[in-house]
Amino acid sequence: MTLHNSAMNLLPLRFAAALALSTGFTGFAAHAQDTGQPQLNLPRIELRAGMYRIDTQVAARFAERQIGLMHRSAMPPHEGMLFVFEQPGVQCFWMKNTLIPLTAAFVADDGTIVNLADMQPLDERSHCSAKPVRFVLEMNQGWFQSKNIQAGAKLTGKPFQNHP
């Protein structure tokens, strides 16, 4: 999915790097650009939603967030992509050039899911967070529902460890 309409995108990249270091992300990919190919080599971390493990790619740089999960024809069921922003903001996403149905979980600093949005392939309608957040986790559509994970549930992992 593609990110758009976020004022946070205007912040300098050095803030993204500082956030990445402070939350334990390392190994940033080279500056991403939309080549029509999926980005498959982003850094990975493990998140958990209760007893469920999520193998998560991390899109922390502006260009990585812009490409997101575009151009993928499939994604394994236990995988997702975590979008990391420099500061909380109302984050809005669309599905330009995204070929698989996804659900976006808009996540507060402490790991609490603020709201969920189901999104259809190639749909350019905006799906936004209900309040300012720094994290958005995208999973295959139906993943959250099949595990009965709803708004108010908590995710755990490195990005959320330093927040009560």
JSON list of C-alpha atoms in Angstrom, two decimals:
[
{"chain": "A", "resi": 1, "resn": "MET", "atom": "CA", "xyz": [0.00, 0.00, 0.00]},
{"chain": "A", "resi": 2, "resn": "THR", "atom": "CA", "xyz": [1.06, 3.54, -0.55]},
{"chain": "A", "resi": 3, "resn": "LEU", "atom": "CA", "xyz": [1.24, 6.18, 2.13]},
{"chain": "A", "resi": 4, "resn": "HIS", "atom": "CA", "xyz": [-0.02, 9.68, 1.45]},
{"chain": "A", "resi": 5, "resn": "ASN", "atom": "CA", "xyz": [-1.43, 12.81, 3.10]},
{"chain": "A", "resi": 6, "resn": "SER", "atom": "CA", "xyz": [0.85, 12.70, 6.12]},
{"chain": "A", "resi": 7, "resn": "ALA", "atom": "CA", "xyz": [2.56, 15.87, 7.27]},
{"chain": "A", "resi": 8, "resn": "MET", "atom": "CA", "xyz": [5.08, 13.61, 9.01]},
{"chain": "A", "resi": 9, "resn": "ASN", "atom": "CA", "xyz": [6.55, 12.76, 5.59]},
{"chain": "A", "resi": 10, "resn": "LEU", "atom": "CA", "xyz": [8.10, 16.21, 5.49]},
{"chain": "A", "resi": 11, "resn": "LEU", "atom": "CA", "xyz": [10.38, 15.64, 8.47]},
{"chain": "A", "resi": 12, "resn": "PRO", "atom": "CA", "xyz": [14.05, 15.11, 7.72]},
{"chain": "A", "resi": 13, "resn": "LEU", "atom": "CA", "xyz": [15.33, 11.59, 7.28]},
{"chain": "A", "resi": 14, "resn": "ARG", "atom": "CA", "xyz": [17.72, 11.97, 10.23]},
{"chain": "A", "resi": 15, "resn": "PHE", "atom": "CA", "xyz": [14.70, 11.81, 12.56]},
{"chain": "A", "resi": 16, "resn": "ALA", "atom": "CA", "xyz": [13.70, 8.48, 11.00]},
{"chain": "A", "resi": 17, "resn": "ALA", "atom": "CA", "xyz": [17.22, 7.20, 11.57]},
{"chain": "A", "resi": 18, "resn": "ALA", "atom": "CA", "xyz": [17.17, 8.38, 15.19]},
{"chain": "A", "resi": 19, "resn": "LEU", "atom": "CA", "xyz": [13.80, 6.69, 15.72]},
{"chain": "A", "resi": 20, "resn": "ALA", "atom": "CA", "xyz": [15.10, 3.53, 14.14]},
{"chain": "A", "resi": 21, "resn": "LEU", "atom": "CA", "xyz": [18.11, 3.45, 16.42]},
{"chain": "A", "resi": 22, "resn": "SER", "atom": "CA", "xyz": [16.05, 4.25, 19.52]},
{"chain": "A", "resi": 23, "resn": "THR", "atom": "CA", "xyz": [13.58, 1.46, 18.79]},
{"chain": "A", "resi": 24, "resn": "GLY", "atom": "CA", "xyz": [16.16, -1.13, 17.80]},
{"chain": "A", "resi": 25, "resn": "PHE", "atom": "CA", "xyz": [15.78, -1.14, 14.02]},
{"chain": "A", "resi": 26, "resn": "THR", "atom": "CA", "xyz": [19.02, -1.62, 12.10]},
{"chain": "A", "resi": 27, "resn": "GLY", "atom": "CA", "xyz": [20.16, -2.39, 8.59]},
{"chain": "A", "resi": 28, "resn": "PHE", "atom": "CA", "xyz": [18.18, 0.13, 6.57]},
{"chain": "A", "resi": 29, "resn": "ALA", "atom": "CA", "xyz": [17.88, -0.66, 2.88]},
{"chain": "A", "resi": 30, "resn": "ALA", "atom": "CA", "xyz": [19.27, 1.74, 0.32]},
{"chain": "A", "resi": 31, "resn": "HIS", "atom": "CA", "xyz": [17.04, 4.64, -0.70]},
{"chain": "A", "resi": 32, "resn": "ALA", "atom": "CA", "xyz": [13.93, 3.00, -2.19]},
{"chain": "A", "resi": 33, "resn": "GLN", "atom": "CA", "xyz": [12.33, 4.05, -5.43]},
{"chain": "A", "resi": 34, "resn": "ASP", "atom": "CA", "xyz": [9.29, 2.66, -7.19]},
{"chain": "A", "resi": 35, "resn": "THR", "atom": "CA", "xyz": [10.75, 0.48, -9.90]},
{"chain": "A", "resi": 36, "resn": "GLY", "atom": "CA", "xyz": [7.57, -1.54, -10.35]},
{"chain": "A", "resi": 37, "resn": "GLN", "atom": "CA", "xyz": [9.11, -4.33, -8.25]},
{"chain": "A", "resi": 38, "resn": "PRO", "atom": "CA", "xyz": [8.17, -5.23, -4.67]},
{"chain": "A", "resi": 39, "resn": "GLN", "atom": "CA", "xyz": [10.61, -4.21, -1.94]},
{"chain": "A", "resi": 40, "resn": "LEU", "atom": "CA", "xyz": [11.59, -7.45, -0.26]},
{"chain": "A", "resi": 41, "resn": "ASN", "atom": "CA", "xyz": [14.85, -6.57, 1.49]},
{"chain": "A", "resi": 42, "resn": "LEU", "atom": "CA", "xyz": [13.73, -4.25, 4.27]},
{"chain": "A", "resi": 43, "resn": "PRO", "atom": "CA", "xyz": [14.90, -4.92, 7.84]},
{"chain": "A", "resi": 44, "resn": "ARG", "atom": "CA", "xyz": [12.76, -7.38, 9.79]},
{"chain": "A", "resi": 45, "resn": "ILE", "atom": "CA", "xyz": [11.63, -7.57, 13.38]},
{"chain": "A", "resi": 46, "resn": "GLU", "atom": "CA", "xyz": [9.29, -9.87, 15.26]},
{"chain": "A", "resi": 47, "resn": "LEU", "atom": "CA", "xyz": [6.05, -8.52, 16.67]},
{"chain": "A", "resi": 48, "resn": "ARG", "atom": "CA", "xyz": [3.42, -10.40, 18.61]},
{"chain": "A", "resi": 49, "resn": "ALA", "atom": "CA", "xyz": [-0.32, -10.03, 18.86]},
{"chain": "A", "resi": 50, "resn": "GLY", "atom": "CA", "xyz": [-1.09, -12.13, 21.91]},
{"chain": "A", "resi": 51, "resn": "MET", "atom": "CA", "xyz": [0.08, -15.65, 21.09]},
{"chain": "A", "resi": 52, "resn": "TYR", "atom": "CA", "xyz": [0.50, -14.87, 17.38]},
{"chain": "A", "resi": 53, "resn": "ARG", "atom": "CA", "xyz": [3.96, -14.16, 15.95]},
{"chain": "A", "resi": 54, "resn": "ILE", "atom": "CA", "xyz": [4.29, -11.67, 13.10]},
{"chain": "A", "resi": 55, "resn": "ASP", "atom": "CA", "xyz": [7.41, -11.58, 10.92]},
{"chain": "A", "resi": 56, "resn": "THR", "atom": "CA", "xyz": [7.46, -7.89, 10.07]},
{"chain": "A", "resi": 57, "resn": "GLN", "atom": "CA", "xyz": [9.34, -5.88, 7.48]},
{"chain": "A", "resi": 58, "resn": "VAL", "atom": "CA", "xyz": [10.05, -2.34, 8.68]},
{"chain": "A", "resi": 59, "resn": "ALA", "atom": "CA", "xyz": [9.46, 0.66, 6.40]},
{"chain": "A", "resi": 60, "resn": "ALA", "atom": "CA", "xyz": [10.95, 3.56, 8.38]},
{"chain": "A", "resi": 61, "resn": "ARG", "atom": "CA", "xyz": [12.29, 5.80, 5.63]},
{"chain": "A", "resi": 62, "resn": "PHE", "atom": "CA", "xyz": [10.08, 8.08, 3.56]},
{"chain": "A", "resi": 63, "resn": "ALA", "atom": "CA", "xyz": [10.71, 6.26, 0.26]},
{"chain": "A", "resi": 64, "resn": "GLU", "atom": "CA", "xyz": [10.20, 2.85, 1.88]},
{"chain": "A", "resi": 65, "resn": "ARG", "atom": "CA", "xyz": [6.87, 3.99, 3.32]},
{"chain": "A", "resi": 66, "resn": "GLN", "atom": "CA", "xyz": [5.82, 5.38, -0.06]},
{"chain": "A", "resi": 67, "resn": "ILE", "atom": "CA", "xyz": [6.32, 2.00, -1.78]},
{"chain": "A", "resi": 68, "resn": "GLY", "atom": "CA", "xyz": [5.11, -0.17, 1.10]},
{"chain": "A", "resi": 69, "resn": "LEU", "atom": "CA", "xyz": [3.61, -3.41, -0.19]},
{"chain": "A", "resi": 70, "resn": "MET", "atom": "CA", "xyz": [3.13, -2.25, -3.78]},
{"chain": "A", "resi": 71, "resn": "HIS", "atom": "CA", "xyz": [3.59, -4.73, -6.62]},
{"chain": "A", "resi": 72, "resn": "ARG", "atom": "CA", "xyz": [3.35, -7.89, -4.50]},
{"chain": "A", "resi": 73, "resn": "SER", "atom": "CA", "xyz": [1.16, -10.67, -5.80]},
{"chain": "A", "resi": 74, "resn": "ALA", "atom": "CA", "xyz": [1.12, -12.49, -2.42]},
{"chain": "A", "resi": 75, "resn": "MET", "atom": "CA", "xyz": [2.37, -12.27, 1.16]},
{"chain": "A", "resi": 76, "resn": "PRO", "atom": "CA", "xyz": [2.79, -15.20, 3.57]},
{"chain": "A", "resi": 77, "resn": "PRO", "atom": "CA", "xyz": [0.03, -15.30, 6.23]},
{"chain": "A", "resi": 78, "resn": "HIS", "atom": "CA", "xyz": [2.35, -14.65, 9.21]},
{"chain": "A", "resi": 79, "resn": "GLU", "atom": "CA", "xyz": [4.12, -11.69, 7.58]},
{"chain": "A", "resi": 80, "resn": "GLY", "atom": "CA", "xyz": [3.33, -7.99, 7.56]},
{"chain": "A", "resi": 81, "resn": "MET", "atom": "CA", "xyz": [4.87, -4.57, 7.13]},
{"chain": "A", "resi": 82, "resn": "LEU", "atom": "CA", "xyz": [5.32, -2.04, 9.93]},
{"chain": "A", "resi": 83, "resn": "PHE", "atom": "CA", "xyz": [5.40, 1.61, 8.84]},
{"chain": "A", "resi": 84, "resn": "VAL", "atom": "CA", "xyz": [7.30, 3.76, 11.33]},
{"chain": "A", "resi": 85, "resn": "PHE", "atom": "CA", "xyz": [6.86, 7.53, 11.45]},
{"chain": "A", "resi": 86, "resn": "GLU", "atom": "CA", "xyz": [9.00, 10.13, 13.20]},
{"chain": "A", "resi": 87, "resn": "GLN", "atom": "CA", "xyz": [6.14, 11.56, 15.27]},
{"chain": "A", "resi": 88, "resn": "PRO", "atom": "CA", "xyz": [2.49, 10.76, 15.86]},
{"chain": "A", "resi": 89, "resn": "GLY", "atom": "CA", "xyz": [0.14, 12.08, 13.20]},
{"chain": "A", "resi": 90, "resn": "VAL", "atom": "CA", "xyz": [-3.07, 11.16, 11.45]},
{"chain": "A", "resi": 91, "resn": "GLN", "atom": "CA", "xyz": [-1.70, 8.61, 8.99]},
{"chain": "A", "resi": 92, "resn": "CYS", "atom": "CA", "xyz": [-3.60, 7.97, 5.75]},
{"chain": "A", "resi": 93, "resn": "PHE", "atom": "CA", "xyz": [-2.99, 5.13, 3.33]},
{"chain": "A", "resi": 94, "resn": "TRP", "atom": "CA", "xyz": [-4.31, 4.09, -0.06]},
{"chain": "A", "resi": 95, "resn": "MET", "atom": "CA", "xyz": [-3.80, 1.03, -2.24]},
{"chain": "A", "resi": 96, "resn": "LYS", "atom": "CA", "xyz": [-2.26, 2.50, -5.39]},
{"chain": "A", "resi": 97, "resn": "ASN", "atom": "CA", "xyz": [-0.28, -0.25, -7.19]},
{"chain": "A", "resi": 98, "resn": "THR", "atom": "CA", "xyz": [-1.06, -2.69, -4.36]},
{"chain": "A", "resi": 99, "resn": "LEU", "atom": "CA", "xyz": [-2.31, -6.01, -5.69]},
{"chain": "A", "resi": 100, "resn": "ILE", "atom": "CA", "xyz": [-3.35, -7.87, -2.52]},
{"chain": "A", "resi": 101, "resn": "PRO", "atom": "CA", "xyz": [-6.16, -7.02, -0.08]},
{"chain": "A", "resi": 102, "resn": "LEU", "atom": "CA", "xyz": [-4.77, -5.71, 3.20]},
{"chain": "A", "resi": 103, "resn": "THR", "atom": "CA", "xyz": [-5.88, -4.60, 6.63]},
{"chain": "A", "resi": 104, "resn": "ALA", "atom": "CA", "xyz": [-4.07, -1.67, 8.20]},
{"chain": "A", "resi": 105, "resn": "ALA", "atom": "CA", "xyz": [-3.80, -1.56, 11.99]},
{"chain": "A", "resi": 106, "resn": "PHE", "atom": "CA", "xyz": [-3.13, 1.98, 13.17]},
{"chain": "A", "resi": 107, "resn": "VAL", "atom": "CA", "xyz": [-1.05, 1.54, 16.33]},
{"chain": "A", "resi": 108, "resn": "ALA", "atom": "CA", "xyz": [-0.27, 3.87, 19.26]},
{"chain": "A", "resi": 109, "resn": "ASP", "atom": "CA", "xyz": [3.21, 4.16, 20.80]},
{"chain": "A", "resi": 110, "resn": "ASP", "atom": "CA", "xyz": [2.36, 1.61, 23.51]},
{"chain": "A", "resi": 111, "resn": "GLY", "atom": "CA", "xyz": [1.29, -1.00, 20.92]},
{"chain": "A", "resi": 112, "resn": "THR", "atom": "CA", "xyz": [-2.47, -0.50, 21.30]},
{"chain": "A", "resi": 113, "resn": "ILE", "atom": "CA", "xyz": [-4.38, -0.86, 18.05]},
{"chain": "A", "resi": 114, "resn": "VAL", "atom": "CA", "xyz": [-6.35, 2.37, 17.62]},
{"chain": "A", "resi": 115, "resn": "ASN", "atom": "CA", "xyz": [-8.39, 1.26, 14.61]},
{"chain": "A", "resi": 116, "resn": "LEU", "atom": "CA", "xyz": [-8.36, -1.20, 11.73]},
{"chain": "A", "resi": 117, "resn": "ALA", "atom": "CA", "xyz": [-9.12, -0.52, 8.07]},
{"chain": "A", "resi": 118, "resn": "ASP", "atom": "CA", "xyz": [-9.77, -3.13, 5.38]},
{"chain": "A", "resi": 119, "resn": "MET", "atom": "CA", "xyz": [-8.44, -2.01, 2.00]},
{"chain": "A", "resi": 120, "resn": "GLN", "atom": "CA", "xyz": [-9.04, -3.41, -1.46]},
{"chain": "A", "resi": 121, "resn": "PRO", "atom": "CA", "xyz": [-6.39, -3.83, -4.20]},
{"chain": "A", "resi": 122, "resn": "LEU", "atom": "CA", "xyz": [-5.75, -0.83, -6.45]},
{"chain": "A", "resi": 123, "resn": "ASP", "atom": "CA", "xyz": [-8.29, 1.31, -4.55]},
{"chain": "A", "resi": 124, "resn": "GLU", "atom": "CA", "xyz": [-7.18, 4.92, -4.18]},
{"chain": "A", "resi": 125, "resn": "ARG", "atom": "CA", "xyz": [-9.60, 5.86, -1.40]},
{"chain": "A", "resi": 126, "resn": "SER", "atom": "CA", "xyz": [-7.94, 7.07, 1.81]},
{"chain": "A", "resi": 127, "resn": "HIS", "atom": "CA", "xyz": [-7.97, 5.00, 4.99]},
{"chain": "A", "resi": 128, "resn": "CYS", "atom": "CA", "xyz": [-6.84, 7.02, 8.01]},
{"chain": "A", "resi": 129, "resn": "SER", "atom": "CA", "xyz": [-6.01, 6.57, 11.65]},
{"chain": "A", "resi": 130, "resn": "ALA", "atom": "CA", "xyz": [-8.75, 7.60, 14.08]},
{"chain": "A", "resi": 131, "resn": "LYS", "atom": "CA", "xyz": [-6.16, 9.57, 16.08]},
{"chain": "A", "resi": 132, "resn": "PRO", "atom": "CA", "xyz": [-2.47, 10.44, 15.73]},
{"chain": "A", "resi": 133, "resn": "VAL", "atom": "CA", "xyz": [-0.18, 7.37, 15.62]},
{"chain": "A", "resi": 134, "resn": "ARG", "atom": "CA", "xyz": [3.46, 6.62, 14.77]},
{"chain": "A", "resi": 135, "resn": "PHE", "atom": "CA", "xyz": [2.96, 3.03, 13.64]},
{"chain": "A", "resi": 136, "resn": "VAL", "atom": "CA", "xyz": [0.84, 1.27, 11.02]},
{"chain": "A", "resi": 137, "resn": "LEU", "atom": "CA", "xyz": [0.94, -2.52, 10.63]},
{"chain": "A", "resi": 138, "resn": "GLU", "atom": "CA", "xyz": [-0.34, -3.99, 7.38]},
{"chain": "A", "resi": 139, "resn": "MET", "atom": "CA", "xyz": [-1.34, -7.64, 7.22]},
{"chain": "A", "resi": 140, "resn": "ASN", "atom": "CA", "xyz": [-3.22, -9.75, 4.71]},
{"chain": "A", "resi": 141, "resn": "GLN", "atom": "CA", "xyz": [-6.90, -8.88, 4.87]},
{"chain": "A", "resi": 142, "resn": "GLY", "atom": "CA", "xyz": [-8.69, -11.26, 7.24]},
{"chain": "A", "resi": 143, "resn": "TRP", "atom": "CA", "xyz": [-5.64, -11.97, 9.43]},
{"chain": "A", "resi": 144, "resn": "PHE", "atom": "CA", "xyz": [-6.79, -9.77, 12.34]},
{"chain": "A", "resi": 145, "resn": "GLN", "atom": "CA", "xyz": [-10.39, -10.94, 12.05]},
{"chain": "A", "resi": 146, "resn": "SER", "atom": "CA", "xyz": [-9.45, -14.64, 11.96]},
{"chain": "A", "resi": 147, "resn": "LYS", "atom": "CA", "xyz": [-7.55, -14.20, 15.23]},
{"chain": "A", "resi": 148, "resn": "ASN", "atom": "CA", "xyz": [-10.24, -12.05, 16.83]},
{"chain": "A", "resi": 149, "resn": "ILE", "atom": "CA", "xyz": [-7.84, -9.09, 17.14]},
{"chain": "A", "resi": 150, "resn": "GLN", "atom": "CA", "xyz": [-9.68, -5.78, 17.28]},
{"chain": "A", "resi": 151, "resn": "ALA", "atom": "CA", "xyz": [-9.13, -2.15, 18.17]},
{"chain": "A", "resi": 152, "resn": "GLY", "atom": "CA", "xyz": [-7.91, -1.99, 21.77]},
{"chain": "A", "resi": 153, "resn": "ALA", "atom": "CA", "xyz": [-5.73, -5.12, 21.46]},
{"chain": "A", "resi": 154, "resn": "LYS", "atom": "CA", "xyz": [-2.01, -4.69, 22.13]},
{"chain": "A", "resi": 155, "resn": "LEU", "atom": "CA", "xyz": [0.94, -5.56, 19.94]},
{"chain": "A", "resi": 156, "resn": "THR", "atom": "CA", "xyz": [4.30, -6.28, 21.55]},
{"chain": "A", "resi": 157, "resn": "GLY", "atom": "CA", "xyz": [7.83, -6.03, 20.23]},
{"chain": "A", "resi": 158, "resn": "LYS", "atom": "CA", "xyz": [10.82, -3.67, 20.20]},
{"chain": "A", "resi": 159, "resn": "PRO", "atom": "CA", "xyz": [9.02, -0.57, 18.91]},
{"chain": "A", "resi": 160, "resn": "PHE", "atom": "CA", "xyz": [6.58, -0.66, 21.84]},
{"chain": "A", "resi": 161, "resn": "GLN", "atom": "CA", "xyz": [8.92, -1.67, 24.69]},
{"chain": "A", "resi": 162, "resn": "ASN", "atom": "CA", "xyz": [9.71, 1.80, 26.03]},
{"chain": "A", "resi": 163, "resn": "HIS", "atom": "CA", "xyz": [6.11, 2.90, 26.34]},
{"chain": "A", "resi": 164, "resn": "PRO", "atom": "CA", "xyz": [3.80, 2.06, 29.26]}
]
